[in-house]
CSV table of N, CA, C and O in Angstrom, one decimal:
chain,number,residue,atom,x,y,z
A,1,MET,N,11.8,40.8,58.7
A,1,MET,CA,12.6,39.9,57.5
A,1,MET,C,11.6,38.1,58.0
A,1,MET,O,11.4,37.8,59.1
A,2,THR,N,12.2,37.9,56.5
A,2,THR,CA,11.5,36.2,56.5
A,2,THR,C,12.7,35.6,57.3
A,2,THR,O,13.6,35.3,57.3
A,3,GLU,N,12.4,34.0,59.0
A,3,GLU,CA,12.3,33.4,58.8
A,3,GLU,C,12.8,32.6,58.0
A,3,GLU,O,12.4,31.7,57.2
A,4,LYS,N,14.3,31.5,58.4
A,4,LYS,CA,15.0,30.8,57.1
A,4,LYS,C,13.9,29.3,57.7
A,4,LYS,O,14.4,29.0,59.0
A,5,LEU,N,13.9,28.6,57.1
A,5,LEU,CA,13.1,27.5,57.0
A,5,LEU,C,14.3,26.6,57.0
A,5,LEU,O,15.1,26.1,56.5
A,6,PRO,N,14.3,25.3,57.7
A,6,PRO,CA,15.2,24.1,57.9
A,6,PRO,C,15.6,23.6,57.2
A,6,PRO,O,14.5,23.3,56.3
A,7,ARG,N,16.8,23.3,56.4
A,7,ARG,CA,17.0,22.6,55.6
A,7,ARG,C,18.6,21.7,56.0
A,7,ARG,O,19.1,21.9,56.6
A,8,ILE,N,18.7,20.6,55.1
A,8,ILE,CA,19.4,19.6,55.4
A,8,ILE,C,20.9,20.1,54.3
A,8,ILE,O,21.4,19.8,53.2
A,9,ALA,N,22.0,20.9,55.3
A,9,ALA,CA,23.7,20.9,54.9
A,9,ALA,C,24.4,19.8,53.5
A,9,ALA,O,24.6,20.4,53.0
A,10,THR,N,23.9,18.9,55.2
A,10,THR,CA,25.0,17.8,53.8
A,10,THR,C,24.3,16.0,54.9
A,10,THR,O,23.6,16.5,56.2
A,11,PHE,N,24.4,15.7,53.6
A,11,PHE,CA,23.9,14.3,53.7
A,11,PHE,C,24.8,13.5,54.1
A,11,PHE,O,25.8,12.9,52.4
A,12,ARG,N,25.1,12.5,54.7
A,12,ARG,CA,26.2,11.2,54.2
A,12,ARG,C,25.9,9.8,54.3
A,12,ARG,O,25.9,10.1,55.1
A,13,PRO,N,25.8,8.9,53.5
A,13,PRO,CA,26.0,7.8,53.1
A,13,PRO,C,27.1,7.1,54.6
A,13,PRO,O,28.5,6.9,53.3
A,14,VAL,N,27.3,6.4,55.1
A,14,VAL,CA,28.7,5.4,55.5
A,14,VAL,C,28.4,4.2,55.1
A,14,VAL,O,27.8,3.4,56.6
A,15,VAL,N,28.9,3.5,54.8
A,15,VAL,CA,29.2,1.7,54.9
A,15,VAL,C,29.3,1.6,56.1
A,15,VAL,O,31.0,2.0,55.9
A,16,LEU,N,29.5,0.9,56.7
A,16,LEU,CA,30.5,-0.2,57.7
A,16,LEU,C,30.5,-1.0,57.3
A,16,LEU,O,30.8,-1.9,56.5
A,17,PRO,N,32.0,-1.6,58.0
A,17,PRO,CA,33.1,-2.3,57.4
A,17,PRO,C,32.5,-3.8,57.3
A,17,PRO,O,32.1,-5.0,56.6
A,18,ASP,N,31.0,-4.0,57.6
A,18,ASP,CA,30.7,-5.9,58.1
A,18,ASP,C,29.5,-5.6,56.0
A,18,ASP,O,28.7,-6.5,56.3
A,19,ARG,N,29.0,-4.7,56.2
A,19,ARG,CA,28.2,-3.9,54.8
A,19,ARG,C,27.1,-4.3,54.9
A,19,ARG,O,26.0,-4.5,53.8
A,20,ARG,N,26.0,-4.0,56.0
A,20,ARG,CA,25.0,-4.9,56.3
A,20,ARG,C,24.2,-3.2,57.0
A,20,ARG,O,23.8,-3.3,57.1
A,21,ARG,N,25.0,-2.3,57.5
A,21,ARG,CA,24.8,-1.3,57.9
A,21,ARG,C,25.3,0.4,57.4
A,21,ARG,O,26.4,0.1,57.2
A,22,VAL,N,24.5,0.7,57.5
A,22,VAL,CA,25.0,1.9,56.9
A,22,VAL,C,24.8,3.4,58.1
A,22,VAL,O,23.4,3.2,58.1
A,23,MET,N,25.9,4.3,58.3
A,23,MET,CA,25.6,4.7,58.9
A,23,MET,C,24.8,6.4,58.6
A,23,MET,O,25.9,6.6,57.3
A,24,MET,N,24.1,7.3,59.0
A,24,MET,CA,23.8,7.9,57.5
A,24,MET,C,24.1,9.2,58.2
A,24,MET,O,24.0,9.4,60.3
A,25,GLU,N,25.0,10.2,58.2
A,25,GLU,CA,24.8,11.6,59.1
A,25,GLU,C,24.8,13.0,58.2
A,25,GLU,O,24.9,12.9,56.5
A,26,MET,N,23.8,13.3,59.0
A,26,MET,CA,23.4,14.7,58.7
A,26,MET,C,24.0,15.9,59.0
A,26,MET,O,23.4,16.2,61.3
A,27,VAL,N,23.7,16.5,58.9
A,27,VAL,CA,23.8,17.9,59.7
A,27,VAL,C,23.0,19.3,58.8
A,27,VAL,O,22.5,19.5,57.3
A,28,VAL,N,21.9,19.5,59.8
A,28,VAL,CA,20.6,20.6,59.6
A,28,VAL,C,20.8,21.4,59.8
A,28,VAL,O,21.4,22.1,61.0
A,29,ASP,N,20.5,22.8,59.3
A,29,ASP,CA,20.5,24.3,59.4
A,29,ASP,C,19.3,25.1,59.9
A,29,ASP,O,18.3,24.3,59.5
A,30,ASN,N,19.6,26.0,60.6
A,30,ASN,CA,18.0,27.1,60.3
A,30,ASN,C,17.3,26.0,61.5
A,30,ASN,O,16.3,26.8,61.1
A,31,LEU,N,17.7,25.3,62.3
A,31,LEU,CA,16.7,24.1,63.1
A,31,LEU,C,15.7,26.1,64.8
A,31,LEU,O,17.5,26.7,63.9
A,32,PRO,N,14.6,25.9,64.7
A,32,PRO,CA,14.0,26.7,65.1
A,32,PRO,C,15.6,26.5,67.4
A,32,PRO,O,15.4,25.3,67.3
A,33,THR,N,15.4,27.6,67.8
A,33,THR,CA,15.9,27.3,69.0
A,33,THR,C,14.8,27.9,69.9
A,33,THR,O,14.3,29.0,69.9
A,34,VAL,N,14.1,26.4,70.5
A,34,VAL,CA,13.1,27.0,71.6
A,34,VAL,C,13.5,26.6,73.3
A,34,VAL,O,14.6,25.6,73.2
A,35,PHE,N,13.2,27.7,74.0
A,35,PHE,CA,13.6,26.7,75.3
A,35,PHE,C,12.3,26.9,76.4
A,35,PHE,O,12.6,26.8,77.3
A,36,ALA,N,11.8,25.6,75.2
A,36,ALA,CA,10.1,26.6,76.7
A,36,ALA,C,10.2,25.3,77.0
A,36,ALA,O,10.1,25.0,78.3
A,37,ASN,N,10.7,24.0,77.1
A,37,ASN,CA,11.2,23.2,78.3
A,37,ASN,C,12.1,23.5,78.7
A,37,ASN,O,12.1,22.2,80.1
A,38,VAL,N,12.4,24.0,79.2
A,38,VAL,CA,13.8,24.5,80.4
A,38,VAL,C,13.0,25.9,81.2
A,38,VAL,O,12.8,26.3,80.9
A,39,SER,N,12.9,25.5,82.2
A,39,SER,CA,13.2,26.5,83.1
A,39,SER,C,13.8,26.1,84.7
A,39,SER,O,14.1,25.0,84.7
A,40,PHE,N,14.3,27.9,84.3
A,40,PHE,CA,15.1,27.6,85.9
A,40,PHE,C,14.2,28.1,87.1
A,40,PHE,O,13.7,29.4,86.7
A,41,SER,N,14.0,27.6,88.1
A,41,SER,CA,13.3,27.9,89.3
A,41,SER,C,14.7,28.9,90.3
A,41,SER,O,15.3,27.7,90.7
A,42,PHE,N,13.9,29.7,90.9
A,42,PHE,CA,15.0,30.1,92.0
A,42,PHE,C,13.6,30.6,92.7
A,42,PHE,O,13.4,31.9,93.1
A,43,PRO,N,13.2,29.9,94.0
A,43,PRO,CA,12.2,30.1,94.6
A,43,PRO,C,11.7,31.4,95.2
A,43,PRO,O,11.0,32.0,95.6
A,44,ASP,N,13.3,31.6,96.3
A,44,ASP,CA,12.9,33.1,96.8
A,44,ASP,C,13.6,34.2,96.4
A,44,ASP,O,13.6,35.4,96.6
A,45,MET,N,13.8,33.8,95.0
A,45,MET,CA,13.6,34.8,94.0
A,45,MET,C,12.9,35.4,92.8
A,45,MET,O,11.6,36.3,92.0
A,46,SER,N,11.7,34.7,92.7
A,46,SER,CA,11.0,34.7,91.4
A,46,SER,C,9.3,35.3,92.5
A,46,SER,O,8.5,33.7,93.4
A,47,PRO,N,8.5,35.7,92.4
A,47,PRO,CA,6.6,35.8,92.8
A,47,PRO,C,6.4,34.6,91.8
A,47,PRO,O,4.9,34.7,92.6
A,48,SER,N,6.6,34.5,91.0
A,48,SER,CA,5.1,33.2,90.1
A,48,SER,C,5.9,32.3,89.7
A,48,SER,O,6.9,32.7,89.5
A,49,PRO,N,5.9,30.9,89.9
A,49,PRO,CA,6.1,29.7,89.1
A,49,PRO,C,6.5,30.1,87.9
A,49,PRO,O,5.3,30.8,87.8
A,50,PRO,N,7.5,29.3,87.0
A,50,PRO,CA,7.2,29.4,84.9
A,50,PRO,C,6.1,29.2,84.4
A,50,PRO,O,5.3,28.5,85.4
A,51,GLU,N,6.1,29.9,83.6
A,51,GLU,CA,5.2,29.1,82.7
A,51,GLU,C,5.4,28.1,81.9
A,51,GLU,O,6.3,27.9,81.8
A,52,LYS,N,4.6,27.5,81.7
A,52,LYS,CA,4.3,26.0,81.5
A,52,LYS,C,4.9,26.5,79.8
A,52,LYS,O,3.3,27.5,79.4
A,53,PRO,N,4.4,25.0,79.1
A,53,PRO,CA,4.6,25.2,77.6
A,53,PRO,C,3.1,24.7,77.1
A,53,PRO,O,2.9,24.4,78.1
A,54,ASP,N,2.2,25.6,75.9
A,54,ASP,CA,1.3,25.1,75.6
A,54,ASP,C,1.3,24.1,74.7
A,54,ASP,O,2.3,23.7,73.8
A,55,PRO,N,0.5,22.9,75.6
A,55,PRO,CA,0.6,22.0,75.7
A,55,PRO,C,0.1,21.1,73.6
A,55,PRO,O,0.1,20.9,72.9
A,56,ASP,N,-1.0,23.2,73.2
A,56,ASP,CA,-1.6,22.1,72.3
A,56,ASP,C,-1.6,23.3,71.2
A,56,ASP,O,-1.8,23.0,69.6
A,57,ALA,N,-0.2,23.5,71.1
A,57,ALA,CA,1.6,25.0,70.0
A,57,ALA,C,1.1,23.9,69.3
A,57,ALA,O,2.2,22.5,70.5
A,58,PRO,N,2.0,23.9,68.4
A,58,PRO,CA,2.7,22.9,67.3
A,58,PRO,C,3.8,22.9,67.7
A,58,PRO,O,4.3,24.3,68.0
A,59,SER,N,4.3,21.4,67.5
A,59,SER,CA,6.4,21.9,67.7
A,59,SER,C,6.5,22.6,66.6
A,59,SER,O,6.0,23.0,65.2
A,60,PRO,N,7.4,23.3,66.9
A,60,PRO,CA,8.4,24.3,65.7
A,60,PRO,C,9.2,23.2,64.8
A,60,PRO,O,9.8,23.6,63.9
A,61,TYR,N,9.7,22.1,65.3
A,61,TYR,CA,10.8,20.8,65.0
A,61,TYR,C,10.2,20.2,63.7
A,61,TYR,O,8.8,19.7,64.2
A,62,PRO,N,10.6,20.0,62.9
A,62,PRO,CA,10.6,19.4,61.5
A,62,PRO,C,11.0,18.0,62.1
A,62,PRO,O,11.7,17.5,62.6
A,63,ASP,N,10.2,17.1,61.3
A,63,ASP,CA,9.9,15.2,61.1
A,63,ASP,C,11.5,14.9,59.8
A,63,ASP,O,11.4,15.8,58.7
A,64,VAL,N,12.5,14.6,60.5
A,64,VAL,CA,13.2,13.6,59.4
A,64,VAL,C,12.6,12.2,58.8
A,64,VAL,O,12.3,11.6,59.9
A,65,VAL,N,13.0,11.9,57.6
A,65,VAL,CA,12.8,10.6,57.2
A,65,VAL,C,13.8,10.3,56.6
A,65,VAL,O,14.2,10.9,55.6
A,66,LEU,N,14.6,9.6,57.1
A,66,LEU,CA,16.1,8.6,56.9
A,66,LEU,C,15.4,7.1,56.2
A,66,LEU,O,15.2,6.0,56.8
A,67,SER,N,16.3,6.9,54.9
A,67,SER,CA,15.5,6.0,53.9
A,67,SER,C,16.2,5.8,53.2
A,67,SER,O,17.6,6.7,52.9
A,68,ILE,N,17.6,4.1,53.1
A,68,ILE,CA,17.7,3.2,51.7
A,68,ILE,C,16.8,3.0,50.8
A,68,ILE,O,15.5,2.0,51.0
A,69,LEU,N,17.3,3.4,49.9
A,69,LEU,CA,16.1,3.0,48.4
A,69,LEU,C,17.1,1.6,47.2
A,69,LEU,O,18.3,2.0,47.8
A,70,ASN,N,16.9,0.1,47.2
A,70,ASN,CA,17.6,0.4,46.0
A,70,ASN,C,17.9,0.2,45.1
A,70,ASN,O,16.3,1.7,44.8
A,71,SER,N,17.9,-0.4,43.8
A,71,SER,CA,17.7,0.0,42.5
A,71,SER,C,16.4,0.0,41.6
A,71,SER,O,16.8,1.4,40.7
A,72,GLN,N,15.7,-0.5,42.5
A,72,GLN,CA,14.2,-0.3,42.1
A,72,GLN,C,13.5,0.7,42.8
A,72,GLN,O,12.1,0.9,42.7
A,73,ARG,N,14.7,1.8,43.4
A,73,ARG,CA,14.2,2.4,44.3
A,73,ARG,C,12.4,2.4,45.5
A,73,ARG,O,12.1,2.4,45.8
A,74,ARG,N,13.0,0.9,45.7
A,74,ARG,CA,11.9,0.3,46.8
A,74,ARG,C,12.1,0.0,48.2
A,74,ARG,O,14.0,0.7,48.6
A,75,GLU,N,12.2,0.7,48.9
A,75,GLU,CA,13.1,0.7,50.5
A,75,GLU,C,13.4,-0.5,50.8
A,75,GLU,O,12.5,-1.2,51.5
A,76,VAL,N,14.3,-0.2,51.1
A,76,VAL,CA,15.1,-1.4,52.5
A,76,VAL,C,15.3,-1.0,53.5
A,76,VAL,O,15.7,-1.9,54.4
A,77,ALA,N,15.5,0.1,53.7
A,77,ALA,CA,15.3,0.0,55.7
A,77,ALA,C,15.7,1.8,55.4
A,77,ALA,O,15.1,2.6,55.1
A,78,SER,N,13.8,2.0,57.3
A,78,SER,CA,13.6,3.4,57.4
A,78,SER,C,14.1,3.8,58.3
A,78,SER,O,13.8,2.3,59.5
A,79,LEU,N,13.8,5.0,59.1
A,79,LEU,CA,13.5,5.6,60.3
A,79,LEU,C,12.9,7.0,60.2
A,79,LEU,O,12.9,7.8,59.6
A,80,LEU,N,11.6,6.8,61.2
A,80,LEU,CA,11.8,8.3,61.0
A,80,LEU,C,11.8,9.0,62.5
A,80,LEU,O,12.1,9.2,63.5
A,81,ILE,N,12.9,10.3,62.7
A,81,ILE,CA,12.7,11.5,63.4
A,81,ILE,C,11.4,12.8,63.7
A,81,ILE,O,11.6,13.3,63.2
A,82,VAL,N,11.1,12.1,64.8
A,82,VAL,CA,9.8,12.5,65.4
A,82,VAL,C,10.4,14.4,65.3
A,82,VAL,O,11.4,14.8,67.1
A,83,GLU,N,10.2,15.3,65.4
A,83,GLU,CA,10.2,17.0,66.1
A,83,GLU,C,12.0,16.8,65.9
A,83,GLU,O,13.2,16.7,67.4
A,84,HIS,N,12.4,16.2,65.2
A,84,HIS,CA,14.1,16.9,65.4
A,84,HIS,C,14.1,17.7,65.6
A,84,HIS,O,14.2,18.8,64.6
A,85,LYS,N,15.6,18.2,66.4
A,85,LYS,CA,15.9,19.4,67.2
A,85,LYS,C,17.6,19.4,67.2
A,85,LYS,O,17.9,20.1,67.6
A,86,GLU,N,17.9,18.1,66.6
A,86,GLU,CA,19.4,18.0,66.1
A,86,GLU,C,20.8,19.0,65.3
A,86,GLU,O,19.8,18.3,64.6
A,87,PRO,N,20.9,18.8,65.5
A,87,PRO,CA,22.2,20.2,64.4
A,87,PRO,C,22.6,18.7,63.4
A,87,PRO,O,22.3,18.8,62.1
A,88,HIS,N,23.4,17.9,64.8
A,88,HIS,CA,24.1,17.8,63.6
A,88,HIS,C,23.8,15.7,64.1
A,88,HIS,O,23.5,15.6,65.3
A,89,THR,N,23.5,14.9,63.5
A,89,THR,CA,23.4,13.4,63.8
A,89,THR,C,23.7,12.4,63.1
A,89,THR,O,24.1,13.0,62.2
A,90,SER,N,23.3,11.2,63.4
A,90,SER,CA,24.8,10.7,62.9
A,90,SER,C,23.4,9.2,63.6
A,90,SER,O,24.4,8.1,64.6
A,91,LEU,N,23.0,8.7,62.9
A,91,LEU,CA,22.0,7.2,62.7
A,91,LEU,C,22.4,6.4,62.0
A,91,LEU,O,22.9,6.1,60.6
A,92,THR,N,22.8,5.1,62.6
A,92,THR,CA,23.4,4.2,61.8
A,92,THR,C,21.9,2.7,61.2
A,92,THR,O,20.3,2.8,62.0
A,93,LEU,N,21.1,2.7,60.2
A,93,LEU,CA,20.2,1.5,59.6
A,93,LEU,C,21.0,0.5,59.3
A,93,LEU,O,22.2,0.2,58.2
A,94,HIS,N,19.8,-0.4,59.9
A,94,HIS,CA,20.7,-1.7,58.7
A,94,HIS,C,19.6,-2.2,58.0
A,94,HIS,O,18.6,-1.9,57.8
A,95,LEU,N,20.9,-3.2,56.9
A,95,LEU,CA,20.1,-4.0,56.2
A,95,LEU,C,19.9,-5.1,55.6
A,95,LEU,O,20.6,-5.9,56.3
A,96,ARG,N,18.9,-6.0,56.0
A,96,ARG,CA,17.9,-6.8,56.4
A,96,ARG,C,19.3,-8.0,55.0
A,96,ARG,O,18.9,-8.9,55.9
A,97,ALA,N,19.0,-8.0,54.0
A,97,ALA,CA,19.3,-8.3,53.0
A,97,ALA,C,20.7,-7.8,52.0
A,97,ALA,O,19.9,-7.4,50.5
A,98,PRO,N,21.3,-7.6,52.3
A,98,PRO,CA,22.3,-6.2,51.4
A,98,PRO,C,22.6,-7.4,50.8
A,98,PRO,O,22.9,-8.5,50.4
A,99,ASN,N,23.3,-6.6,49.7
A,99,ASN,CA,23.6,-7.6,47.8
A,99,ASN,C,24.8,-5.8,47.4
A,99,ASN,O,24.9,-5.3,47.2
A,100,ASP,N,26.1,-6.4,47.5
A,100,ASP,CA,27.1,-6.2,47.2
A,100,ASP,C,27.7,-5.1,46.1
A,100,ASP,O,28.4,-4.5,45.0
A,101,ASN,N,26.2,-5.8,45.2
A,101,ASN,CA,26.3,-5.7,43.1
A,101,ASN,C,25.3,-4.4,43.0
A,101,ASN,O,25.3,-3.9,42.6
A,102,GLU,N,24.8,-4.3,44.2
A,102,GLU,CA,23.5,-3.7,44.6
A,102,GLU,C,24.0,-2.0,44.6
A,102,GLU,O,24.4,-1.2,44.9
A,103,GLN,N,23.2,-1.4,43.8
A,103,GLN,CA,23.1,0.5,44.0
A,103,GLN,C,22.1,0.6,44.7
A,103,GLN,O,20.4,0.8,44.1
A,104,TYR,N,22.2,1.7,45.9
A,104,TYR,CA,21.2,1.9,46.3
A,104,TYR,C,21.5,3.5,47.0
A,104,TYR,O,22.1,3.9,46.1
A,105,ILE,N,20.7,4.3,47.5
A,105,ILE,CA,20.4,5.9,47.7
A,105,ILE,C,19.6,5.7,48.6
A,105,ILE,O,18.7,4.9,49.5
A,106,ALA,N,20.9,6.6,49.6
A,106,ALA,CA,20.5,7.4,51.1
A,106,ALA,C,20.1,8.4,50.3
A,106,ALA,O,19.2,9.3,49.8
A,107,ARG,N,18.6,7.9,51.7
A,107,ARG,CA,17.4,9.7,51.4
A,107,ARG,C,17.3,10.5,52.5
A,107,ARG,O,16.7,9.7,53.3
A,108,ALA,N,17.3,11.2,52.8
A,108,ALA,CA,16.5,11.4,53.8
A,108,ALA,C,16.0,13.5,53.2
A,108,ALA,O,16.0,13.4,52.5
A,109,GLU,N,14.1,13.2,53.7
A,109,GLU,CA,13.7,13.9,53.8
A,109,GLU,C,12.6,14.5,55.1
A,109,GLU,O,12.3,13.9,55.9
A,110,MET,N,12.9,16.5,54.4
A,110,MET,CA,12.6,16.4,56.4
A,110,MET,C,11.0,17.5,55.7
A,110,MET,O,11.0,17.7,54.7
A,111,THR,N,9.9,17.1,56.6
A,111,THR,CA,9.0,17.9,56.1
A,111,THR,C,7.9,18.3,58.4
A,111,THR,O,9.1,18.0,59.2
A,112,TYR,N,7.3,19.8,57.7
A,112,TYR,CA,6.6,20.0,58.1
A,112,TYR,C,5.1,20.8,58.1
A,112,TYR,O,4.6,21.3,57.2
A,113,GLN,N,4.1,19.7,59.0
A,113,GLN,CA,2.8,20.0,59.4
A,113,GLN,C,2.6,19.3,58.3
A,113,GLN,O,2.1,20.2,56.4
A,114,ASN,N,3.5,18.2,57.1
A,114,ASN,CA,2.2,17.7,56.0
A,114,ASN,C,3.5,18.5,54.6
A,114,ASN,O,2.7,18.3,53.5
A,115,ASN,N,4.6,18.6,55.0
A,115,ASN,CA,4.6,20.0,53.8
A,115,ASN,C,6.1,20.0,53.3
A,115,ASN,O,6.7,19.5,54.8
A,116,THR,N,6.7,19.8,52.6
A,116,THR,CA,7.8,19.0,52.4
A,116,THR,C,9.0,20.0,52.8
A,116,THR,O,8.9,20.8,51.6
A,117,LEU,N,9.7,19.7,53.3
A,117,LEU,CA,11.0,20.9,53.6
A,117,LEU,C,12.3,21.5,52.6
A,117,LEU,O,12.4,21.9,51.9
A,118,ASP,N,12.4,19.9,52.8
A,118,ASP,CA,14.2,19.2,51.8
A,118,ASP,C,13.5,17.8,51.6
A,118,ASP,O,13.5,16.9,52.0
A,119,VAL,N,14.6,17.0,50.1
A,119,VAL,CA,14.9,16.0,50.8
A,119,VAL,C,16.9,16.2,49.5
A,119,VAL,O,16.5,16.7,48.4
A,120,VAL,N,17.1,15.0,49.9
A,120,VAL,CA,18.2,14.7,49.5
A,120,VAL,C,18.4,13.5,49.2
A,120,VAL,O,18.4,12.2,49.8
A,121,GLU,N,18.7,13.0,48.6
A,121,GLU,CA,19.3,11.7,47.5
A,121,GLU,C,20.5,11.5,48.0
A,121,GLU,O,21.2,12.0,46.7
A,122,VAL,N,21.0,10.2,47.8
A,122,VAL,CA,22.9,10.5,47.4
A,122,VAL,C,23.4,8.8,47.3
A,122,VAL,O,23.0,8.1,47.9
A,123,PRO,N,23.9,8.6,46.0
A,123,PRO,CA,23.9,6.8,45.7
A,123,PRO,C,25.0,6.3,46.3
A,123,PRO,O,25.4,7.0,46.4
A,124,PHE,N,24.6,5.1,46.2
A,124,PHE,CA,26.6,4.9,47.2
A,124,PHE,C,26.2,3.1,46.8
A,124,PHE,O,25.3,3.1,46.5
A,125,THR,N,26.9,2.5,46.9
A,125,THR,CA,27.6,1.1,46.8
A,125,THR,C,28.1,0.6,48.0
A,125,THR,O,28.6,1.1,49.3
A,126,LEU,N,27.4,-0.5,48.8
A,126,LEU,CA,28.2,-1.4,50.0
A,126,LEU,C,29.8,-1.5,49.7
A,126,LEU,O,30.5,-2.2,50.9
A,127,GLN,N,30.0,-1.4,48.1
A,127,GLN,CA,31.9,-1.3,47.9
A,127,GLN,C,32.4,-0.5,49.1
A,127,GLN,O,33.6,-0.4,49.2
A,128,GLN,N,31.2,0.8,49.4
A,128,GLN,CA,32.2,2.0,49.5
A,128,GLN,C,32.7,1.8,51.0
A,128,GLN,O,32.8,3.0,51.6
A,129,ALA,N,32.4,0.8,51.6
A,129,ALA,CA,32.2,0.0,53.2
A,129,ALA,C,34.0,0.4,53.3
A,129,ALA,O,34.8,0.7,52.5
A,130,GLU,N,34.4,1.9,54.3
A,130,GLU,CA,35.4,2.0,55.3
A,130,GLU,C,36.5,0.8,56.2
A,130,GLU,O,35.7,-0.1,56.3
A,131,ARG,N,37.9,0.8,55.6
A,131,ARG,CA,38.0,0.0,56.1
A,131,ARG,C,38.9,0.5,57.1
A,131,ARG,O,39.2,1.5,57.4
């Protein structure tokens, strides 16, 4: 059976009332389940210490870049999530010089070992601020 690759299931920009911040809500499906960093030690029941994860093994988790592009497709805000592990994420990007009349694009790009797994783009305006 082929293992499913991680993918962006939902992605939604939420313009905050000050119209300077945009909360990026994202849901990711098919993230790997790895418990390598968690160990339970019961000294009286364990004949040997637990194995440590191999530091040279590549992480199974993808990286994600969240960004906001202006109408000329220039990046005006971005952040990088290294080894994204959370199925539900909500992070806020700040616009340095917001323009109420601008058509923006919220963009999420997921990569793993320099390969693009998924890209989602959602257009929005700052007029969509929640009240």
